[in-house]
Coordinates of C-alpha atoms in Angstrom, one line a residue:
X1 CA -32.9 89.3 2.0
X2 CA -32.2 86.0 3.5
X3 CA -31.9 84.9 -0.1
X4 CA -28.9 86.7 -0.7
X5 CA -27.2 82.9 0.4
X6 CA -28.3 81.9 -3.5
X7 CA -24.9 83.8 -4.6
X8 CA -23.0 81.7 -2.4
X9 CA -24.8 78.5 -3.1
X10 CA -24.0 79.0 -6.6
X11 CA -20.2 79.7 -6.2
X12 CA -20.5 76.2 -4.4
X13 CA -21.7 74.7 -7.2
X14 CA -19.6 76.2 -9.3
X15 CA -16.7 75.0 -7.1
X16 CA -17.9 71.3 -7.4
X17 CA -18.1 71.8 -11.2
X18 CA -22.2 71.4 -10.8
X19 CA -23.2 74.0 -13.4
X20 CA -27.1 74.3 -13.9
X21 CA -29.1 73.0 -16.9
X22 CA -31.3 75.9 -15.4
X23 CA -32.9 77.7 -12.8
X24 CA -36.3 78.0 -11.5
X25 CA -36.6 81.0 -9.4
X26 CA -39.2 82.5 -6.7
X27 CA -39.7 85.8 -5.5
X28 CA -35.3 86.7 -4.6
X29 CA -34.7 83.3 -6.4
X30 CA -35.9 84.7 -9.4
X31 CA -33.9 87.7 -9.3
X32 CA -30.8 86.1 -8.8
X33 CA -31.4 83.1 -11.2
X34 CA -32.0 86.3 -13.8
X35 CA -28.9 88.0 -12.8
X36 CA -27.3 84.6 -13.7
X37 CA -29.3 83.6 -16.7
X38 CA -28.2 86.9 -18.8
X39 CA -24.7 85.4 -18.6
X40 CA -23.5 89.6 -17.9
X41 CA -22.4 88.5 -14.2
X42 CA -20.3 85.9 -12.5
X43 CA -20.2 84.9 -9.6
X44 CA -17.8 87.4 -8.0
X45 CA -19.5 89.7 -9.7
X46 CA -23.0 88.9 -8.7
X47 CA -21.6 88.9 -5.2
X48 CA -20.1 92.3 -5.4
X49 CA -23.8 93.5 -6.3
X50 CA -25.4 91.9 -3.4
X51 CA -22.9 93.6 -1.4
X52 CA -23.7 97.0 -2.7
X53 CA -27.6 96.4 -2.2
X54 CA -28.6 99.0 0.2
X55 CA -32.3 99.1 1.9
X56 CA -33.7 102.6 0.0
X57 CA -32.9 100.3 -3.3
X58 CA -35.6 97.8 -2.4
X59 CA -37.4 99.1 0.2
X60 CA -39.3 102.5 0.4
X61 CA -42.3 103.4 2.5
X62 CA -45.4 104.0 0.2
X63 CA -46.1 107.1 2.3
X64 CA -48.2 108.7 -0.4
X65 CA -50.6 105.8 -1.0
X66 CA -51.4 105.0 2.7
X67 CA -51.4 109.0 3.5
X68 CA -54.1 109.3 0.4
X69 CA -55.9 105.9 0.5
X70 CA -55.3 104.1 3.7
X71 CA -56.4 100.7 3.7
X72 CA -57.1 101.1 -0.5
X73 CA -53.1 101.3 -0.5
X74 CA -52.1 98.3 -2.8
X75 CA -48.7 97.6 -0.3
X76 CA -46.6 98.7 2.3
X77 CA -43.8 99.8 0.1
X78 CA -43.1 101.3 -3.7
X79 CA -42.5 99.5 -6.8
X80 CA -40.3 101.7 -8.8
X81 CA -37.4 101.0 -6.6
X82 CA -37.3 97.5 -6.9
X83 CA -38.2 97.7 -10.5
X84 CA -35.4 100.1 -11.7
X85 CA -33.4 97.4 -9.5
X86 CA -34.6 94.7 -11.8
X87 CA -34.1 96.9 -15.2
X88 CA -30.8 98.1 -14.2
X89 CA -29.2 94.1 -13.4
X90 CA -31.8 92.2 -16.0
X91 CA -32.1 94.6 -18.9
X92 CA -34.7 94.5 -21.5
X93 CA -34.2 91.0 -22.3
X94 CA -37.0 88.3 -23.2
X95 CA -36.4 84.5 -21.7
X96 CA -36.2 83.4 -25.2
X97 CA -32.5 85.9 -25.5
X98 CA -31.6 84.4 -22.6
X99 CA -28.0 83.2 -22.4
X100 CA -29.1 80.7 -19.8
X101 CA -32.6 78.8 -19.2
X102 CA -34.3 80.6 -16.3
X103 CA -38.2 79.8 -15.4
X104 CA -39.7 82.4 -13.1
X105 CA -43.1 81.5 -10.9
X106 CA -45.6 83.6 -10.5
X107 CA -49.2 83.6 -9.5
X108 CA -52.4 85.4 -10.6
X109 CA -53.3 87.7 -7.4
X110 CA -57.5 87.0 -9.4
X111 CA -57.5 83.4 -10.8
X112 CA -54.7 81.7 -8.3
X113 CA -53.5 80.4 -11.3
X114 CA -49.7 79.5 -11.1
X115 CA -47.9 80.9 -13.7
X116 CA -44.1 79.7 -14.9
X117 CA -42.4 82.0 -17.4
X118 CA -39.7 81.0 -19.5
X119 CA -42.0 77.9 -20.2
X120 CA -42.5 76.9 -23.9
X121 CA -45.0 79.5 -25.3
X122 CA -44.3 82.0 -22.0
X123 CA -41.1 82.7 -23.7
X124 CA -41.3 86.2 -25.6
X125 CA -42.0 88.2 -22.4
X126 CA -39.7 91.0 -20.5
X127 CA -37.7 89.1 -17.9
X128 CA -37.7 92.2 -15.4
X129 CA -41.4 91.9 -15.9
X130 CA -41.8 88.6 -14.8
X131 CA -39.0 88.8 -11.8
X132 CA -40.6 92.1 -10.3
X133 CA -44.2 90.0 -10.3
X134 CA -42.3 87.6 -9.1
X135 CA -40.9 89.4 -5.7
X136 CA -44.2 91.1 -5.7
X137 CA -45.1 89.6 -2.2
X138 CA -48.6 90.7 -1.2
X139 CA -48.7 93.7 1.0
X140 CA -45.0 94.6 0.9
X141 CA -45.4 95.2 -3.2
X142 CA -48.3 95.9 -5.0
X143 CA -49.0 93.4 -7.9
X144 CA -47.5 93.3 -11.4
X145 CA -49.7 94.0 -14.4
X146 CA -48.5 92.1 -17.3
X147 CA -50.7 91.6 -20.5
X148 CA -53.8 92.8 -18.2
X149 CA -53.6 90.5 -15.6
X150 CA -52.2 90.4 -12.2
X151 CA -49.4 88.8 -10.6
X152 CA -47.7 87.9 -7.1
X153 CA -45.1 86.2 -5.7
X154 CA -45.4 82.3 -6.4
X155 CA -44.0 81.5 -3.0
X156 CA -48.2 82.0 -1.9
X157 CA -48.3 78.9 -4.0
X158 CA -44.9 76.9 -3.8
X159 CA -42.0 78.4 -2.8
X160 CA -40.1 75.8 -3.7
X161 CA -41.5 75.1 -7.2
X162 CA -39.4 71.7 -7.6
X163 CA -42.0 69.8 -8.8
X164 CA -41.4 71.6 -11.9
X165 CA -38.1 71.4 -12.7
X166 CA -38.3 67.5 -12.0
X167 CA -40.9 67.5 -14.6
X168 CA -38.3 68.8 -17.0
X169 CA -36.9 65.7 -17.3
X170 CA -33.4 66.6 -15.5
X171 CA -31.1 64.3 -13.6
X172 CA -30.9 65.7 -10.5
X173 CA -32.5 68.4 -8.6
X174 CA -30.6 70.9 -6.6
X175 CA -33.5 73.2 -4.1
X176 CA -32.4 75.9 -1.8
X177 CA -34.8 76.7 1.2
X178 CA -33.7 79.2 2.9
X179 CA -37.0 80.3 4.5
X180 CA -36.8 78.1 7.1
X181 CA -39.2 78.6 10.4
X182 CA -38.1 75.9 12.5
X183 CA -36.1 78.7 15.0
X184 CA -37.7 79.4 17.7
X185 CA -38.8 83.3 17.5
X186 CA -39.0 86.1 20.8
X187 CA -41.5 89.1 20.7
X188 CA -42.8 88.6 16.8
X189 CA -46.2 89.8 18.0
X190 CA -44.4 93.0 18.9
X191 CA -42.7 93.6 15.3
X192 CA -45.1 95.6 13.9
X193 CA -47.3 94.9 10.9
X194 CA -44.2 93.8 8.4
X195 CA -43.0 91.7 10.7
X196 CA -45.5 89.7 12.1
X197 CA -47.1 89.2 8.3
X198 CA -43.3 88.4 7.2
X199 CA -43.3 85.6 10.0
X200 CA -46.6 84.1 9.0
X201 CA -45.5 84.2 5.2
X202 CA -42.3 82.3 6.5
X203 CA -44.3 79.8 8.5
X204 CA -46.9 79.5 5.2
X205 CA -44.0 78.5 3.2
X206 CA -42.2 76.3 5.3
X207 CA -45.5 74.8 5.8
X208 CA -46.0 74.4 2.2
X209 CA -42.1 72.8 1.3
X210 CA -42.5 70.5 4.0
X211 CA -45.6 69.1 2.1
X212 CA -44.5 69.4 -1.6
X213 CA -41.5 67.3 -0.3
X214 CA -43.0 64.7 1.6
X215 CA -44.0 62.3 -1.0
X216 CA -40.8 63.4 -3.2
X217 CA -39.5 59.8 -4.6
X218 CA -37.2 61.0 -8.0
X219 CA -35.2 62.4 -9.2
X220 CA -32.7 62.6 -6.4
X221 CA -32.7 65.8 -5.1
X222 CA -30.0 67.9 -2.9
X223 CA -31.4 69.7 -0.4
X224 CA -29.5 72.7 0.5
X225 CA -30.5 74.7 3.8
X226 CA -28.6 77.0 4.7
X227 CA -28.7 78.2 8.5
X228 CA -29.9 82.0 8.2
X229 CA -33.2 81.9 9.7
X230 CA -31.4 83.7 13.0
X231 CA -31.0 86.5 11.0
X232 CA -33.3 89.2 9.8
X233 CA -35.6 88.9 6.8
X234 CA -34.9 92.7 5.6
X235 CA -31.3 93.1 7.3
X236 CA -28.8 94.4 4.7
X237 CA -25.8 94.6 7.2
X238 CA -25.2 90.7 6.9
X239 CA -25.0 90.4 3.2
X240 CA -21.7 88.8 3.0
X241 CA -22.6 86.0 6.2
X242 CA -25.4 85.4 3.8
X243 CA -23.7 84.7 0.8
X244 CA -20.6 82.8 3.1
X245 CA -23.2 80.4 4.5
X246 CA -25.0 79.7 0.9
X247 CA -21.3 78.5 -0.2
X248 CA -20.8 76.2 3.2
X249 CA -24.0 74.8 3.6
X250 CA -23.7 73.8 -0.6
X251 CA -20.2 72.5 0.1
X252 CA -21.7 70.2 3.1
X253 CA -24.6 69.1 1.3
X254 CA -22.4 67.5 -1.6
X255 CA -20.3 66.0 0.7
X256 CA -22.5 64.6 3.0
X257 CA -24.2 63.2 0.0
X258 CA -21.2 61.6 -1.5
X259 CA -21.6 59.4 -4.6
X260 CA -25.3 58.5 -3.3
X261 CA -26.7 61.3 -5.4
X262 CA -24.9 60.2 -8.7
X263 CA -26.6 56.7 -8.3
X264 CA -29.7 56.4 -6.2
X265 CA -32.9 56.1 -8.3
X266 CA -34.4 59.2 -6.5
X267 CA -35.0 60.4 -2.9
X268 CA -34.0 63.5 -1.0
X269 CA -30.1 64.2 0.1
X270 CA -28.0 64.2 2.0
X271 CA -29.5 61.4 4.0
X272 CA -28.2 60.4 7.8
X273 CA -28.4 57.9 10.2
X274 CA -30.1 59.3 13.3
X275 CA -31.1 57.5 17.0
X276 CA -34.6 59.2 17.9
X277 CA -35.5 59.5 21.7
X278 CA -38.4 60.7 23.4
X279 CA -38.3 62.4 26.6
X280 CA -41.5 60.9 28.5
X281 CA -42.1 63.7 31.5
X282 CA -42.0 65.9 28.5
X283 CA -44.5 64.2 26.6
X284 CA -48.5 64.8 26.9
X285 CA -49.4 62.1 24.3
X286 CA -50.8 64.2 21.9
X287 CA -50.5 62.4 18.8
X288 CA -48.6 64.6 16.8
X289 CA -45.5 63.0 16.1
X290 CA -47.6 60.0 14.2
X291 CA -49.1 62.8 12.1
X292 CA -45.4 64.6 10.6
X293 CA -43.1 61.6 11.1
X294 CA -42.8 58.8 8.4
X295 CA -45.6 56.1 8.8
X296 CA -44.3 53.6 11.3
X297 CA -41.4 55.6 13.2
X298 CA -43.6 56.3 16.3
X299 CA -46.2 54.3 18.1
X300 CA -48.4 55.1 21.6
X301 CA -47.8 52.9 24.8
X302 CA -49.4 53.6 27.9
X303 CA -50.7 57.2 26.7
X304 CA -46.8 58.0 25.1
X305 CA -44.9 58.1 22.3
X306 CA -42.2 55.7 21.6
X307 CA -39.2 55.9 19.2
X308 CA -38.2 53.4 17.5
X309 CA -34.9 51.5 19.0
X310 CA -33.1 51.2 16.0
X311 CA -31.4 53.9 14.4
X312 CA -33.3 55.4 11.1
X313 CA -32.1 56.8 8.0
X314 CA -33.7 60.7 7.8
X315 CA -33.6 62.9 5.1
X316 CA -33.7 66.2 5.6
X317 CA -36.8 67.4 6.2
X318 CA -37.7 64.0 8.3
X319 CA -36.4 66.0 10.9
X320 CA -39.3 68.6 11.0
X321 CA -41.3 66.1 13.3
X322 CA -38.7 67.5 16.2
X323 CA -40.3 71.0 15.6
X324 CA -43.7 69.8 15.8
X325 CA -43.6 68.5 18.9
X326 CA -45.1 71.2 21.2
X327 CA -43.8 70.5 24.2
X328 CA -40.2 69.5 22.2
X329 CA -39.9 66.1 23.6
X330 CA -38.2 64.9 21.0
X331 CA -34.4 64.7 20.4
X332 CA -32.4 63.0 17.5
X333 CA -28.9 62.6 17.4
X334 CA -26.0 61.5 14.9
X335 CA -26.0 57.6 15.1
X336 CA -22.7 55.6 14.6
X337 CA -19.1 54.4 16.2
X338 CA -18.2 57.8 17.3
X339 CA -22.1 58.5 19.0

């Protein structure tokens, strides 16, 4: 539910005049970027649905199924729900009616084949069918049958499917991540079966971003993160903070990124200059700073890591080296007059 902040990051962009050539959407992404794509909805509007969204809509034990074949149950929890969800706010609608380009990723649960709909020639099928495969996380939903085959959520493949929309030949990238595992969790392995197999599908996919993004050169791309990982993955009483932070952290983003994003050839935004220490008693000398950190930006003396003693430009997700650490010897802080 934590994807709820899309809503707000779109009335950010709409604030800043940034309106989407289109969306590419995964798993809650999707259903929002369809909600958006059929041009019924605004963004007021969209966010007076979200607000509305109450847990028996989405989520409902699939007490007969585990009662009648116990581990042969497809998933935790029953499709029609969700899928009258998708019908009621999507319609019967293919991509190519449309009123707004919308490419939804999916992946075959058999082949592992990634699929993208909305794509040239994956145009003439059902929308809701698409989106409901698409939020079709394994174990929570059971898989979506379209044309014979089987699909699942894309985010078991790329969560962040950006790599795609770059290819579409656009001139900037906007990406939301707001499945972010870098907070520090209490008691997971006491949440039950949901919730430790949500935290490990959050961990996959950070995992997952993280890679897909380190070799990201162009087009420029705004990374937008907003901070929700505190909160609940299936919590539907903090719908509006949700869709508040989606708007701020947008807002941020642009600014922070200023006019560097209309003219740099490619990289990831907003960038910041950053003075990296290491705390030494802290350190064991594993190694694993050299590993996540940009080539160069750490080295090994006497058995610990050193920073470098200049300030460095970071991106955002050059940070992530911090979170690696496992012993968290490593601090970075804003560098300039005021530090």
């Amino acid at each position: 539910m934590r994807g709820l902040a899309h809503v707000g990051v779109l009335r950010g962009l709409e604030e800043r005049g940034w309106i989407p050539a289109e969306v590419v959407g995964t798993s809650i992404g999707s259903l929002l970027g369809a909600v958006w794509a059929t041009g019924r909805y605004t963004v007021p509007e969209m966010e007076q649905i979200s607000l509305s969204l109450r847990r028996r809509d989405i989520f409902q034990i699939a007490h007969a199924d585990m009662a009648f074949k116990r581990m042969r149950a497809p998933a935790l929890y029953r499709s029609d729900p969700l899928a009258a969800l998708i019908h009621r706010l999507v319609g019967d609608v293919t991509f190519r009616e449309l009123a707004r380009p919308l490419i939804v990723n999916s992946v075959d649960i058999n082949s592992g084949t990634q699929m993208f709909w909305g794509l040239p020639g994956l145009e003439d099928m059902l929308v809701r069918d698409a989106v409901f495969a698409s939020c079709a996380l394994p174990g929570f939903f059971a898989p979506h049958e379209i044309a014979g085959r089987f699909y699942v959520d894309g985010a078991i493949v790329d969560n962040m499917p950006v790599r795609l929309a770059a290819a579409r030949g656009v001139d900037a990238v906007v990406a939301v991540n707001v499945g972010s595992s870098n907070l520090l969790r209490a008691d997971t392995q006491e949440a039950g079966f949901a919730g430790v197999y949500a935290r490990g599908s959050e961990i996959v996919f950070q995992q997952a971003m993280e890679w897909h993004l380190r070799s990201w050169t162009r087009p420029p791309l705004l990374l937008v993160q907003p901070s929700v990982q505190q909160l609940p993955m299936m919590s539907f009483d903090h719908t509006r903070e949700l869709m508040d932070e989606g708007r701020r952290a947008t807002l941020a983003a642009l600014d922070q990124a200023g006019d560097a994003i209309h003219t740099a050839p490619g990289g990831i935004f907003p960038r910041r200059q950053v003075r990296i220490r290491v705390n030494r008693e802290r350190c064991i000398g594993c190694g694993a700073c050299l590993s996540y950190a940009p080539p160069g930006m750490f080295r090994m003396e006497d058995g610990k890591a050193v920073a470098p003693d200049q300030p460095c430009e970071w991106s955002p997700i050059d940070g992530d080296v911090i979170r690696h650490c496992p012993t968290y010897a490593i601090t970075a802080r804003p560098a300039g007059p005021a530090a």
